[in-house]
Tab-separated table of N, CA and C in Angstrom:
chain	number	residue	atom	x	y	z
A	1	MET	N	-14.637	12.299	21.329
A	1	MET	CA	-13.821	12.540	22.488
A	1	MET	C	-12.539	14.013	21.541
A	2	ALA	N	-12.088	14.811	22.733
A	2	ALA	CA	-11.079	15.425	22.156
A	2	ALA	C	-9.802	14.790	21.653
A	3	LYS	N	-8.910	14.641	21.081
A	3	LYS	CA	-8.152	14.093	20.388
A	3	LYS	C	-6.550	15.270	21.759
A	4	THR	N	-6.305	13.957	22.199
A	4	THR	CA	-5.673	14.386	22.848
A	4	THR	C	-3.835	13.759	23.720
A	5	GLU	N	-3.721	12.300	22.566
A	5	GLU	CA	-2.498	11.766	22.441
A	5	GLU	C	-1.998	11.839	20.806
A	6	MET	N	-0.906	11.902	21.016
A	6	MET	CA	0.402	12.206	20.146
A	6	MET	C	0.928	10.671	19.445
A	7	ILE	N	0.730	10.820	18.660
A	7	ILE	CA	1.978	9.033	18.248
A	7	ILE	C	2.950	9.879	16.915
A	8	ARG	N	4.188	9.129	17.358
A	8	ARG	CA	5.256	10.167	16.343
A	8	ARG	C	6.290	9.039	15.356
A	9	ALA	N	6.160	8.352	14.574
A	9	ALA	CA	6.275	8.287	13.690
A	9	ALA	C	7.697	8.116	13.173
A	10	ARG	N	8.811	7.757	12.415
A	10	ARG	CA	9.861	7.666	11.594
A	10	ARG	C	9.664	7.305	10.136
A	11	VAL	N	9.333	8.180	8.969
A	11	VAL	CA	9.446	7.216	7.931
A	11	VAL	C	10.078	7.840	6.581
A	12	GLU	N	9.868	7.229	5.998
A	12	GLU	CA	11.126	7.443	5.102
A	12	GLU	C	10.665	8.498	4.289
A	13	PRO	N	11.442	10.024	3.930
A	13	PRO	CA	10.562	11.733	2.986
A	13	PRO	C	10.020	10.788	2.164
A	14	ASP	N	10.815	9.654	1.083
A	14	ASP	CA	9.805	9.988	-0.096
A	14	ASP	C	8.354	9.078	0.109
A	15	LEU	N	8.016	8.368	1.090
A	15	LEU	CA	7.262	7.231	0.847
A	15	LEU	C	6.668	8.389	2.281
A	16	LYS	N	6.743	8.788	3.099
A	16	LYS	CA	5.367	10.268	3.314
A	16	LYS	C	5.453	10.990	2.702
A	17	HIS	N	5.854	11.271	1.675
A	17	HIS	CA	5.562	12.601	0.132
A	17	HIS	C	4.339	11.494	-0.655
A	18	GLN	N	4.864	10.671	-1.112
A	18	GLN	CA	3.597	8.918	-1.601
A	18	GLN	C	2.782	9.401	-1.585
A	19	VAL	N	2.687	9.422	0.607
A	19	VAL	CA	1.605	8.461	0.719
A	19	VAL	C	0.603	9.868	0.560
A	20	GLU	N	1.368	11.251	0.965
A	20	GLU	CA	0.379	11.867	1.846
A	20	GLU	C	-0.087	13.077	0.028
A	21	GLU	N	0.548	13.118	-1.483
A	21	GLU	CA	-0.317	12.940	-1.919
A	21	GLU	C	-1.445	12.217	-2.078
A	22	VAL	N	-1.451	10.355	-1.881
A	22	VAL	CA	-2.572	9.925	-2.144
A	22	VAL	C	-3.704	10.286	-1.496
A	23	LEU	N	-3.341	10.579	-0.210
A	23	LEU	CA	-4.588	10.610	0.586
A	23	LEU	C	-4.686	12.318	0.158
A	24	GLY	N	-4.130	12.997	-0.002
A	24	GLY	CA	-4.912	14.428	-0.604
A	24	GLY	C	-5.460	14.365	-1.797
A	25	GLU	N	-5.766	12.791	-2.436
A	25	GLU	CA	-6.088	12.851	-3.093
A	25	GLU	C	-7.496	12.544	-3.409
A	26	LEU	N	-7.987	11.267	-1.975
A	26	LEU	CA	-8.531	11.005	-1.592
A	26	LEU	C	-9.439	11.652	-0.138
A	27	GLY	N	-9.060	13.435	-0.158
A	27	GLY	CA	-9.680	14.312	0.709
A	27	GLY	C	-9.033	14.303	2.545
A	28	LEU	N	-7.763	13.033	2.410
A	28	LEU	CA	-8.073	12.574	4.386
A	28	LEU	C	-6.523	13.511	4.289
A	29	SER	N	-6.512	13.828	5.563
A	29	SER	CA	-5.227	14.670	6.693
A	29	SER	C	-4.233	12.792	6.894
A	30	ALA	N	-3.325	12.850	7.641
A	30	ALA	CA	-2.197	11.733	8.064
A	30	ALA	C	-3.241	11.725	9.339
A	31	THR	N	-3.513	12.590	9.784
A	31	THR	CA	-4.523	12.570	11.420
A	31	THR	C	-5.492	11.688	10.588
A	32	GLU	N	-6.076	11.723	10.296
A	32	GLU	CA	-7.566	11.174	9.781
A	32	GLU	C	-7.137	9.534	9.284
A	33	ALA	N	-6.425	9.560	7.813
A	33	ALA	CA	-6.291	8.378	7.632
A	33	ALA	C	-5.826	7.264	9.204
A	34	ILE	N	-4.080	7.845	9.851
A	34	ILE	CA	-4.096	7.043	11.105
A	34	ILE	C	-5.666	6.729	12.029
A	35	THR	N	-6.395	7.883	12.407
A	35	THR	CA	-7.457	7.169	12.990
A	35	THR	C	-8.005	6.310	12.552
A	36	LEU	N	-8.261	6.670	11.020
A	36	LEU	CA	-9.118	5.421	10.222
A	36	LEU	C	-8.544	3.947	10.272
A	37	PHE	N	-7.537	3.532	10.441
A	37	PHE	CA	-6.441	3.069	10.551
A	37	PHE	C	-6.971	2.513	12.176
A	38	TYR	N	-6.496	3.554	12.706
A	38	TYR	CA	-6.714	2.864	14.322
A	38	TYR	C	-7.845	1.445	14.594
A	39	ARG	N	-9.405	2.371	14.044
A	39	ARG	CA	-10.601	2.404	14.347
A	39	ARG	C	-10.650	0.486	13.501
A	40	GLN	N	-9.574	0.412	12.712
A	40	GLN	CA	-10.109	-0.629	12.033
A	40	GLN	C	-9.154	-1.652	12.862
A	41	VAL	N	-8.328	-1.151	12.751
A	41	VAL	CA	-7.854	-2.051	13.985
A	41	VAL	C	-9.009	-2.614	15.212
A	42	VAL	N	-9.076	-2.211	15.354
A	42	VAL	CA	-10.124	-1.922	16.648
A	42	VAL	C	-10.823	-3.237	16.345
A	43	MET	N	-11.848	-2.764	15.219
A	43	MET	CA	-13.389	-3.305	14.391
A	43	MET	C	-13.122	-4.623	14.392
A	44	HIS	N	-11.466	-5.029	13.712
A	44	HIS	CA	-11.419	-6.300	13.369
A	44	HIS	C	-10.689	-7.465	14.632
A	45	GLN	N	-10.102	-6.391	15.237
A	45	GLN	CA	-9.433	-6.678	16.578
A	45	GLN	C	-8.114	-7.581	15.861
A	46	GLY	N	-7.086	-6.526	14.926
A	46	GLY	CA	-6.047	-7.010	14.620
A	46	GLY	C	-5.738	-6.080	13.311
A	47	LEU	N	-5.098	-6.277	12.548
A	47	LEU	CA	-4.622	-5.570	11.177
A	47	LEU	C	-6.232	-5.684	10.546
A	48	PRO	N	-6.545	-4.354	9.195
A	48	PRO	CA	-7.469	-5.177	8.287
A	48	PRO	C	-7.725	-5.309	7.299
A	49	PHE	N	-5.920	-5.433	7.291
A	49	PHE	CA	-5.813	-6.243	5.767
A	49	PHE	C	-4.872	-7.759	6.134
A	50	GLU	N	-4.489	-9.202	4.993
A	50	GLU	CA	-4.103	-10.053	5.404
A	50	GLU	C	-2.553	-9.228	5.530
A	51	VAL	N	-1.725	-10.331	6.280
A	51	VAL	CA	-0.143	-9.591	6.214
A	51	VAL	C	0.384	-11.185	6.146
A	52	ARG	N	1.533	-11.148	4.711
A	52	ARG	CA	1.682	-12.746	4.513
A	52	ARG	C	3.019	-12.858	4.363
A	53	ILE	N	4.023	-13.327	4.092
A	53	ILE	CA	4.951	-13.472	3.665
A	53	ILE	C	5.184	-13.839	1.941
A	54	PRO	N	5.207	-13.304	0.919
A	54	PRO	CA	4.797	-13.966	-0.251
A	54	PRO	C	5.657	-15.125	-0.200
A	55	ASN	N	5.373	-16.162	-1.316
A	55	ASN	CA	5.694	-17.294	-1.283
A	55	ASN	C	6.534	-17.325	-2.328
A	56	ALA	N	7.568	-18.316	-2.914
A	56	ALA	CA	8.642	-18.063	-3.764
A	56	ALA	C	8.257	-17.361	-5.097
A	57	ASP	N	7.247	-18.006	-5.905
A	57	ASP	CA	6.928	-17.389	-7.460
A	57	ASP	C	6.725	-15.715	-7.144
A	58	THR	N	5.604	-15.590	-6.242
A	58	THR	CA	5.033	-14.077	-5.167
A	58	THR	C	6.706	-13.049	-5.587
A	59	ALA	N	7.612	-13.626	-4.912
A	59	ALA	CA	9.075	-12.760	-4.426
A	59	ALA	C	9.343	-12.499	-5.613
A	60	ASP	N	9.467	-13.624	-6.279
A	60	ASP	CA	10.334	-13.503	-7.463
A	60	ASP	C	9.221	-12.539	-8.284
A	61	ALA	N	8.030	-12.832	-8.896
A	61	ALA	CA	7.353	-11.594	-9.210
A	61	ALA	C	7.112	-10.183	-8.931
A	62	LEU	N	7.288	-10.520	-8.240
A	62	LEU	CA	7.525	-8.443	-6.761
A	62	LEU	C	8.404	-8.531	-7.135
A	63	ARG	N	10.181	-9.614	-7.325
A	63	ARG	CA	11.418	-8.220	-7.760
A	63	ARG	C	11.392	-8.146	-9.494
A	64	GLN	N	10.831	-9.059	-10.355
A	64	GLN	CA	10.780	-8.671	-11.729
A	64	GLN	C	9.933	-6.940	-11.903
A	65	ALA	N	9.020	-7.286	-10.933
A	65	ALA	CA	8.105	-6.254	-11.775
A	65	ALA	C	8.929	-4.686	-10.887
A	66	GLN	N	9.426	-4.699	-10.139
A	66	GLN	CA	10.219	-3.725	-9.484
A	66	GLN	C	11.634	-3.324	-10.534
A	67	THR	N	12.327	-4.510	-10.638
A	67	THR	CA	13.633	-3.884	-11.796
A	67	THR	C	12.941	-4.062	-12.982
A	68	GLY	N	11.991	-4.523	-13.448
A	68	GLY	CA	11.538	-3.938	-15.057
A	68	GLY	C	11.807	-5.500	-15.710
A	69	SER	N	12.796	-6.519	-14.687
A	69	SER	CA	12.985	-7.998	-16.194
A	69	SER	C	11.826	-8.368	-16.365
A	70	ASN	N	11.924	-8.925	-17.294
A	70	ASN	CA	11.362	-10.209	-18.430
A	70	ASN	C	9.671	-9.351	-18.588
A	71	LEU	N	10.068	-7.850	-18.673
A	71	LEU	CA	8.363	-7.512	-19.196
A	71	LEU	C	8.153	-8.275	-20.727
A	72	VAL	N	6.730	-8.099	-20.800
A	72	VAL	CA	6.182	-8.397	-21.946
A	72	VAL	C	5.575	-7.357	-22.166
A	73	GLU	N	5.979	-6.543	-23.844
A	73	GLU	CA	4.781	-5.671	-24.517
A	73	GLU	C	3.669	-6.199	-25.107
A	74	TYR	N	2.557	-5.993	-25.283
A	74	TYR	CA	1.667	-5.923	-26.237
A	74	TYR	C	1.253	-4.542	-26.679
A	75	SER	N	0.642	-4.369	-28.344
A	75	SER	CA	0.749	-3.731	-28.871
A	75	SER	C	-1.240	-3.716	-28.970
A	76	THR	N	-1.523	-4.610	-28.587
A	76	THR	CA	-2.591	-4.477	-28.824
A	76	THR	C	-3.854	-5.363	-28.063
A	77	LEU	N	-4.501	-4.971	-26.937
A	77	LEU	CA	-5.333	-5.983	-26.331
A	77	LEU	C	-5.764	-8.079	-26.481
A	78	ASP	N	-6.114	-7.028	-27.785
A	78	ASP	CA	-6.216	-8.043	-28.433
A	78	ASP	C	-5.405	-9.204	-28.625
A	79	GLU	N	-3.458	-8.664	-29.287
A	79	GLU	CA	-3.422	-9.834	-29.135
A	79	GLU	C	-2.638	-10.433	-27.525
A	80	LEU	N	-2.870	-9.426	-26.529
A	80	LEU	CA	-2.480	-9.635	-25.199
A	80	LEU	C	-3.567	-11.133	-24.985
A	81	LYS	N	-4.853	-10.631	-24.978
A	81	LYS	CA	-5.656	-12.051	-25.229
A	81	LYS	C	-5.455	-13.366	-26.120
A	82	ALA	N	-4.895	-13.317	-27.361
A	82	ALA	CA	-4.015	-13.849	-27.927
A	82	ALA	C	-3.422	-14.884	-27.041
A	83	MET	N	-2.591	-14.728	-25.965
A	83	MET	CA	-1.098	-15.023	-25.722
A	83	MET	C	-1.874	-16.146	-24.464
A	84	GLY	N	-3.399	-15.310	-23.975
A	84	GLY	CA	-3.437	-16.196	-23.082
A	84	GLY	C	-4.080	-17.819	-23.327
């Protein structure tokens, strides 16, 4: 079927560039990625991934990862395993 509908969306420029870089590595254009997403929505009759609000522990871990706080570095894999 010929593509005759157009989608327009506003996104943050940095996000757009990051996504286009990843899609380029995958060999996909933005149009192909959006079409793929739409087909998956139809197949799943909803979003093709789980969307949830993170619990307090997960939200805290995400905040720490984004800010780089409370990070622990290990010199070797064995050292990391010993801490587990």
